[in-house]
Short mmCIF file of N, CA and C in Angstrom, two decimals:
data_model
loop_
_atom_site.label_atom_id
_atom_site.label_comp_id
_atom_site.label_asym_id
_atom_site.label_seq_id
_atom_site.Cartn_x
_atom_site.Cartn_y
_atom_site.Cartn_z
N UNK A 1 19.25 -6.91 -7.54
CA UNK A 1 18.18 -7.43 -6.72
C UNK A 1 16.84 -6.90 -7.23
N UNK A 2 15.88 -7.75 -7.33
CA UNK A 2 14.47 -7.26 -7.80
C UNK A 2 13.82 -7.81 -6.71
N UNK A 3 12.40 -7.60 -6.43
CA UNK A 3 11.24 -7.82 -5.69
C UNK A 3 10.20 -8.37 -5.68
N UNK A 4 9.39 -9.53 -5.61
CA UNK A 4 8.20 -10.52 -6.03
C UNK A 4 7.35 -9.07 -5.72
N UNK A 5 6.44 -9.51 -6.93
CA UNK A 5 5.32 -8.51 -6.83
C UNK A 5 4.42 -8.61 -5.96
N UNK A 6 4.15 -9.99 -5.32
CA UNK A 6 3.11 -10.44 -4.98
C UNK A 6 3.57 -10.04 -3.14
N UNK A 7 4.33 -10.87 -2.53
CA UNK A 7 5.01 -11.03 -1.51
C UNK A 7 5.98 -9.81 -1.09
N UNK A 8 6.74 -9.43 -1.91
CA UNK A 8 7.56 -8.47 -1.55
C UNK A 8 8.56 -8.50 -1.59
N UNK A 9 9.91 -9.94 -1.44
CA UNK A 9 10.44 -10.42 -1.04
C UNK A 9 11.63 -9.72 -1.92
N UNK A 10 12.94 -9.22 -1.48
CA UNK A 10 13.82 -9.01 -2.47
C UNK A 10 15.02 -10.52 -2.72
N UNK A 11 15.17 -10.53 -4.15
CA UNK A 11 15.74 -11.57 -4.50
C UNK A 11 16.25 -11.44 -5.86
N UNK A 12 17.34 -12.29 -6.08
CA UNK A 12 18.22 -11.88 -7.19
C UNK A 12 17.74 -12.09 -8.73
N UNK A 13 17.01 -13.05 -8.83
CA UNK A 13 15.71 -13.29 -9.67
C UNK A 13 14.51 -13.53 -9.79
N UNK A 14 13.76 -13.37 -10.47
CA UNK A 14 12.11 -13.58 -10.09
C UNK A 14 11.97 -14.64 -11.59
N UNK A 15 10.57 -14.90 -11.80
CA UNK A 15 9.97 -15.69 -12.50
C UNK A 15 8.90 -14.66 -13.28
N UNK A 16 9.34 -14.38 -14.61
CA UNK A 16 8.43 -13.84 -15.04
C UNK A 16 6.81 -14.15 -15.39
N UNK A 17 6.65 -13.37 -15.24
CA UNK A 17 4.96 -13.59 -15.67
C UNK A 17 3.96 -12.54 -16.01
N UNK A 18 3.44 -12.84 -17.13
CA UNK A 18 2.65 -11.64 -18.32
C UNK A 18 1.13 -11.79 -17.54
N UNK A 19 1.28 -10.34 -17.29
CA UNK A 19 -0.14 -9.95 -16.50
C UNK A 19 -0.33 -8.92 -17.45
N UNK A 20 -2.08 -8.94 -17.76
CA UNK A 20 -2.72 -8.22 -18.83
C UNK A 20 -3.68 -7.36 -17.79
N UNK A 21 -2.97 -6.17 -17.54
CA UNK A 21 -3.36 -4.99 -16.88
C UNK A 21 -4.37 -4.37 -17.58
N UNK A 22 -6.08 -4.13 -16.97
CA UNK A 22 -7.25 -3.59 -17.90
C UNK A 22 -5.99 -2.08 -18.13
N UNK A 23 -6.17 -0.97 -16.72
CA UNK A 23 -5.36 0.53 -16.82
C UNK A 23 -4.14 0.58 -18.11
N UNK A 24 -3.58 -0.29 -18.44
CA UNK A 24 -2.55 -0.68 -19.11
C UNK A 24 -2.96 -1.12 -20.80
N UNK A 25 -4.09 -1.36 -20.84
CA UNK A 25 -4.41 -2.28 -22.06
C UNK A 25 -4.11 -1.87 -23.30
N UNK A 26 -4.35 -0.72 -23.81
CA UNK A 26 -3.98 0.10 -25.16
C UNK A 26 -2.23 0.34 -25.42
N UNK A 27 -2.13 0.48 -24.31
CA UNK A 27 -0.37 0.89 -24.31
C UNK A 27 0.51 -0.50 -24.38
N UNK A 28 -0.02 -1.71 -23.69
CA UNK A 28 0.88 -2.60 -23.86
C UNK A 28 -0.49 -3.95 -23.94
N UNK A 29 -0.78 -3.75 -25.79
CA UNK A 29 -2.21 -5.34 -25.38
C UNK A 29 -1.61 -6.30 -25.66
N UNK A 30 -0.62 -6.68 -25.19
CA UNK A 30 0.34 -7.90 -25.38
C UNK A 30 0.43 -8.22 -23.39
N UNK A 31 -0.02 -7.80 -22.90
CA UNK A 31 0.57 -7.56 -21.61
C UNK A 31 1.64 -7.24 -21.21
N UNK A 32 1.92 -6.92 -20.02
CA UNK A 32 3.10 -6.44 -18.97
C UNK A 32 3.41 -7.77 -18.30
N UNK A 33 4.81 -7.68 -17.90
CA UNK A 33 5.80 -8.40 -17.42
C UNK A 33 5.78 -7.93 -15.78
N UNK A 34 5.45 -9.49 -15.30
CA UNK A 34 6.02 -8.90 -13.41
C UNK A 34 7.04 -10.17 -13.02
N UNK A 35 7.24 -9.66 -12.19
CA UNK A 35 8.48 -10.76 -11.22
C UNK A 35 7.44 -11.79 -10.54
N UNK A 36 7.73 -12.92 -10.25
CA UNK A 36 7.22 -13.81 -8.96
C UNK A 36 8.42 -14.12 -8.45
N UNK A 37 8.34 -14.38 -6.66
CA UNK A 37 9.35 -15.24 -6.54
C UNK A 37 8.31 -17.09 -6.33
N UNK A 38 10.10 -18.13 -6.22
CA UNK A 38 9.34 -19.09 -6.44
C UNK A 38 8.18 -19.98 -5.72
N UNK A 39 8.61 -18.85 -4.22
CA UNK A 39 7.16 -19.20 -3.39
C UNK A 39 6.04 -19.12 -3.96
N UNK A 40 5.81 -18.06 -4.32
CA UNK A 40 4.52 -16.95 -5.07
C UNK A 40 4.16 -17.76 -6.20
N UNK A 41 4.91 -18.32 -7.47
CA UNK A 41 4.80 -19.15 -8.26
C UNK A 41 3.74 -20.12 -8.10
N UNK A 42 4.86 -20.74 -7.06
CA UNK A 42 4.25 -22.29 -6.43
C UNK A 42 2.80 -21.99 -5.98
N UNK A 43 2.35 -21.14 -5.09
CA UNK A 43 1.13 -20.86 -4.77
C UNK A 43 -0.01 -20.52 -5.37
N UNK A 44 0.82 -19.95 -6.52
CA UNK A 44 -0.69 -19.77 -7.38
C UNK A 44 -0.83 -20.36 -8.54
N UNK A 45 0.27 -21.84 -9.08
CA UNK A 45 -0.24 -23.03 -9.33
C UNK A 45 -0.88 -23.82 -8.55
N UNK A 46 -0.38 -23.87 -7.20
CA UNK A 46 -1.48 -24.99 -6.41
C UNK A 46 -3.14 -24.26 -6.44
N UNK A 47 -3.50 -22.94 -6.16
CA UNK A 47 -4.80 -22.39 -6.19
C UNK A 47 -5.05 -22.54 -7.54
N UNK A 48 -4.12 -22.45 -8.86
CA UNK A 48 -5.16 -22.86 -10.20
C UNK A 48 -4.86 -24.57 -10.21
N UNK A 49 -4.08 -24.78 -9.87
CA UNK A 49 -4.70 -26.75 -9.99
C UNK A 49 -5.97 -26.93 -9.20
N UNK A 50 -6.12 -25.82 -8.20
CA UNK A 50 -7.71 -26.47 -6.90
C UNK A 50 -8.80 -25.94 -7.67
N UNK A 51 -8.35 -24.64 -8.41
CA UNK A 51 -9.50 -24.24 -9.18
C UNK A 51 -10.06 -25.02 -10.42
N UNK A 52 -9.10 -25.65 -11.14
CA UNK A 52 -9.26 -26.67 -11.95
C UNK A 52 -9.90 -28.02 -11.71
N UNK A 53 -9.48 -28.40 -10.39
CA UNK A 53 -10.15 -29.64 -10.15
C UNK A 53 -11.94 -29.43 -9.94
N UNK A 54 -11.93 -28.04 -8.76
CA UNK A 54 -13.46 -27.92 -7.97
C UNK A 54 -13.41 -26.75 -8.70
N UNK A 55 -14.10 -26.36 -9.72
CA UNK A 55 -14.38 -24.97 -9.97
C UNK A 55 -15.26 -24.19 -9.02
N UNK A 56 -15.11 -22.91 -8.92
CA UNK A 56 -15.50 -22.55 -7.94
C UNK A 56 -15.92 -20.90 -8.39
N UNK A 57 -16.97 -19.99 -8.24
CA UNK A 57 -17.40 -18.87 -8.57
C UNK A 57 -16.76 -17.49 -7.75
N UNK A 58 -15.62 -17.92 -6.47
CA UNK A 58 -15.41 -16.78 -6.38
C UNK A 58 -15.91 -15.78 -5.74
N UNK A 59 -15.28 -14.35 -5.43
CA UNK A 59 -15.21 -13.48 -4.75
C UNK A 59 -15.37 -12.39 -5.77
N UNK A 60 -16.18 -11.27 -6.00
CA UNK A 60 -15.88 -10.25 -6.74
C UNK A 60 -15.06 -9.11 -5.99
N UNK A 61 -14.47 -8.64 -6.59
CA UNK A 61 -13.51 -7.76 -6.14
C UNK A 61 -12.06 -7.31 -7.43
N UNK A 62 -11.44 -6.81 -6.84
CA UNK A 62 -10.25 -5.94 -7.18
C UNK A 62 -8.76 -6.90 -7.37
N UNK A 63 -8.39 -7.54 -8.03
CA UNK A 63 -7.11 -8.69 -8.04
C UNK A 63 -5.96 -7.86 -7.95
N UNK A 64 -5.37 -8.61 -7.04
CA UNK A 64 -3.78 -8.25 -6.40
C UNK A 64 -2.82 -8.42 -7.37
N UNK A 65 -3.42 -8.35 -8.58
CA UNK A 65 -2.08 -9.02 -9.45
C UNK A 65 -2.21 -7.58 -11.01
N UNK A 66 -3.12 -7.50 -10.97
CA UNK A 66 -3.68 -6.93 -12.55
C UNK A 66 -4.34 -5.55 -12.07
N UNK A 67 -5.30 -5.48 -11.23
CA UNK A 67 -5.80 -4.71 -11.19
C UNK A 67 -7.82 -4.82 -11.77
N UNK A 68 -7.97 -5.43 -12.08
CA UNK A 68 -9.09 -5.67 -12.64
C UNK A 68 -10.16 -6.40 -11.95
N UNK A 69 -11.17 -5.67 -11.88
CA UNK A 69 -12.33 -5.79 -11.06
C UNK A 69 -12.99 -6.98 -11.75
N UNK A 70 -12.97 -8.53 -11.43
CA UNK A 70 -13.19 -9.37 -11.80
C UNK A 70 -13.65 -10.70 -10.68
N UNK A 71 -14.03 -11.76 -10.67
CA UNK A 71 -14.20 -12.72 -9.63
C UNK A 71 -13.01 -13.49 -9.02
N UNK A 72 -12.59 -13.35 -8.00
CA UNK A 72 -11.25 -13.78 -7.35
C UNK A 72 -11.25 -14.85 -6.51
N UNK A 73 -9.92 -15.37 -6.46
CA UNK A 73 -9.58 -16.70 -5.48
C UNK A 73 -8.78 -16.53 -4.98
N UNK A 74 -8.69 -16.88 -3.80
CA UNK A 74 -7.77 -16.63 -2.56
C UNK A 74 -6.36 -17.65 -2.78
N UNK A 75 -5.08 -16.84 -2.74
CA UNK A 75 -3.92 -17.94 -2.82
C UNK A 75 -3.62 -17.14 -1.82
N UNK A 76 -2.91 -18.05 -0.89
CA UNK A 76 -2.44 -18.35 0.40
C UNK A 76 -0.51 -18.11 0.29
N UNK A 77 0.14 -16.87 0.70
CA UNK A 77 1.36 -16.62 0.26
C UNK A 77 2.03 -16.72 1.78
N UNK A 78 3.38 -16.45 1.52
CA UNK A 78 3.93 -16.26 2.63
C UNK A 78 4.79 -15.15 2.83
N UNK A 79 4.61 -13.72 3.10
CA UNK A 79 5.07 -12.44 3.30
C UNK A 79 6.31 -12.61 4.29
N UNK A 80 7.52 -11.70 3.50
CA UNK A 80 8.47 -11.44 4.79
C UNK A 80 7.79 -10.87 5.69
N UNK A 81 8.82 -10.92 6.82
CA UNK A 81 8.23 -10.56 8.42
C UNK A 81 9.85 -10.11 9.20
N UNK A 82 10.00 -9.18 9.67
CA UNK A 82 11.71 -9.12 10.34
C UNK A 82 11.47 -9.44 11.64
N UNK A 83 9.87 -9.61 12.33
CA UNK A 83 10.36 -10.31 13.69
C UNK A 83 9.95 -12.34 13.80
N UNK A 84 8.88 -12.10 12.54
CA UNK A 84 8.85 -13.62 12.66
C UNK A 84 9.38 -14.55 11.92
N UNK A 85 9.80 -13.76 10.18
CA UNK A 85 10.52 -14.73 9.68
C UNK A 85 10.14 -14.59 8.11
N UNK A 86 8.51 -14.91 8.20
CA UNK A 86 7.68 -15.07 7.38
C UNK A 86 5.67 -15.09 8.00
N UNK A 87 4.94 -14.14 7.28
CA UNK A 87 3.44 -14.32 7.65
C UNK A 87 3.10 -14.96 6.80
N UNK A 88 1.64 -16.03 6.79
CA UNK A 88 1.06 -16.55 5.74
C UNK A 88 0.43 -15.08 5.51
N UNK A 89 0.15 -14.98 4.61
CA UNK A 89 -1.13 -13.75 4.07
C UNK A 89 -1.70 -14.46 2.72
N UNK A 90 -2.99 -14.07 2.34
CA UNK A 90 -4.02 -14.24 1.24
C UNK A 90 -4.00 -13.20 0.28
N UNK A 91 -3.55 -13.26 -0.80
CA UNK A 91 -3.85 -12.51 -1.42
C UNK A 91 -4.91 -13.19 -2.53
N UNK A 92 -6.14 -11.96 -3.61
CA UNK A 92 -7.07 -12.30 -4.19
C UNK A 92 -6.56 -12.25 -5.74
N UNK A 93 -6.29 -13.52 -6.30
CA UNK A 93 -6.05 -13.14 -7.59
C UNK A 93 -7.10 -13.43 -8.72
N UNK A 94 -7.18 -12.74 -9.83
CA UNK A 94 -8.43 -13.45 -10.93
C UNK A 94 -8.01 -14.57 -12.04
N UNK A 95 -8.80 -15.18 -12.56
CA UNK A 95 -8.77 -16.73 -13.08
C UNK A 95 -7.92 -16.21 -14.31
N UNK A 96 -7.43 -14.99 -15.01
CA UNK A 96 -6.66 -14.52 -16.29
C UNK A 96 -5.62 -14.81 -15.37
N UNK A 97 -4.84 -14.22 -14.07
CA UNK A 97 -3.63 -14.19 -13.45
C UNK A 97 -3.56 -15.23 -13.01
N UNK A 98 -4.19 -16.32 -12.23
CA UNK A 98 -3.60 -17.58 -12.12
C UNK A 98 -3.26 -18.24 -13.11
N UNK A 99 -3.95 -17.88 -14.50
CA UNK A 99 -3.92 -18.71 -16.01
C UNK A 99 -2.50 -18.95 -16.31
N UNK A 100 -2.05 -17.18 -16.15
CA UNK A 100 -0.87 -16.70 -16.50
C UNK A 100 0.23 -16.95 -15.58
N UNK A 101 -0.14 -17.43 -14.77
CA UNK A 101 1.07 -18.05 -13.36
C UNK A 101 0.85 -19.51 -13.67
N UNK A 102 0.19 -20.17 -14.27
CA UNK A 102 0.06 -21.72 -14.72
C UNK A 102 1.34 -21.52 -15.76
N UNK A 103 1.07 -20.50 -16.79
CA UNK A 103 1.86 -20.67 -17.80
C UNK A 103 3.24 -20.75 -17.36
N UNK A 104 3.19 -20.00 -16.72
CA UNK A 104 4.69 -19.36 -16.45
C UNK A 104 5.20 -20.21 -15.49
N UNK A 105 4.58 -21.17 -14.36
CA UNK A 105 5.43 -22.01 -14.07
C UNK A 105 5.70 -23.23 -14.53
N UNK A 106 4.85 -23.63 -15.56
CA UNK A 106 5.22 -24.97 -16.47
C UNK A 106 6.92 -24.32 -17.29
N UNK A 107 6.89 -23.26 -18.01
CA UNK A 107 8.23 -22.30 -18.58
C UNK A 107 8.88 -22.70 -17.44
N UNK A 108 8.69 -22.18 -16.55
CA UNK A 108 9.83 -21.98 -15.48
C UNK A 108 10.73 -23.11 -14.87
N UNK A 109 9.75 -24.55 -15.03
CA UNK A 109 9.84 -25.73 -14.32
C UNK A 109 10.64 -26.54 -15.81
N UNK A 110 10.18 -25.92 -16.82
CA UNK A 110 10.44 -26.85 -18.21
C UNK A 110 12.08 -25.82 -17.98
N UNK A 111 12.16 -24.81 -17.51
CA UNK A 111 13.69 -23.86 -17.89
C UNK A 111 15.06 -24.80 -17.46
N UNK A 112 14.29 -25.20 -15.89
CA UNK A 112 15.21 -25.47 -14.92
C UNK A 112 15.41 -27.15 -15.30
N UNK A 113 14.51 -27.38 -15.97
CA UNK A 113 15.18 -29.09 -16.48
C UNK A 113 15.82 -29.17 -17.19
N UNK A 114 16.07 -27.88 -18.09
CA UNK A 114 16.81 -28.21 -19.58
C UNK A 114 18.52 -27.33 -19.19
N UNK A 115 17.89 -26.72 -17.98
CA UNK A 115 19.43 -26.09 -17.40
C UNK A 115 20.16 -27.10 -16.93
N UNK A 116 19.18 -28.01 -16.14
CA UNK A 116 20.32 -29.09 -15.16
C UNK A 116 20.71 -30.00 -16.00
N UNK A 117 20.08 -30.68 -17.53
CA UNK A 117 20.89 -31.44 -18.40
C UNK A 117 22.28 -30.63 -19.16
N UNK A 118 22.01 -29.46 -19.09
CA UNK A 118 22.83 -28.35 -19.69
C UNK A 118 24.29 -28.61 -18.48
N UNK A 119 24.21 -28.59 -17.23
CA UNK A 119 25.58 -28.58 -16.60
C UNK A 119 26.23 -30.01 -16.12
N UNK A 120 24.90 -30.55 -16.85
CA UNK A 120 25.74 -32.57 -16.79
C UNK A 120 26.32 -32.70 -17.88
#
């Protein structure tokens, strides 16, 4: 069992995705590897497709994903909860980490098509 980085959620696989940590940069400038689950995914392709369509300047601040004090956009997640189920919560990510959650769910979406011709 592993854990979405974003959400929390424990689950038997995640969706990788290469986040380029500034604290991290010399030691690994290829970036670091985190989990998404496929909620988390989904959410922060729909916030970089909205950012793509309406560009938009953002929030400065601290990103929930990297660490890097950069201009942020709000993706809209959905956090476990043990009395309700699930909370929406916001987390702030920057335009490098949604880039890198674009990438990674086109991979992820291109994985699962070439799996399901694979068991026909």
């Amino acid at each position: 069992m592993t854990d979405c980085d974003l959400c929390g959620v424990g689950i038997p696989t995640v969706v990788p995705v290469r986040v380029f940590k500034p604290k991290y940069e010399n030691s690994y400038p290829h970036g670091m590897w985190q989990g998404l689950c496929e909620g988390c995914l989904n959410a922060g392709k729909k916030a970089h497709d909205a950012l793509e369509e309406s560009p938009s300047c953002g929030t400065a601040g601290v990103c929930d994903f990297c660490g890097a004090i950069a201009q942020l956009y709000d993706v809209t997640i959905s956090r476990p909860s043990f009395s309700k189920g699930a909370d929406p919560d916001t987390v702030h990510l920057c335009k490098k980490c949604l880039a890198s959650i674009n990438e990674a769910h086109e991979s992820w979406e291109k994985q699962k098509a070439e799996d399901e011709h694979a068991h026909h």
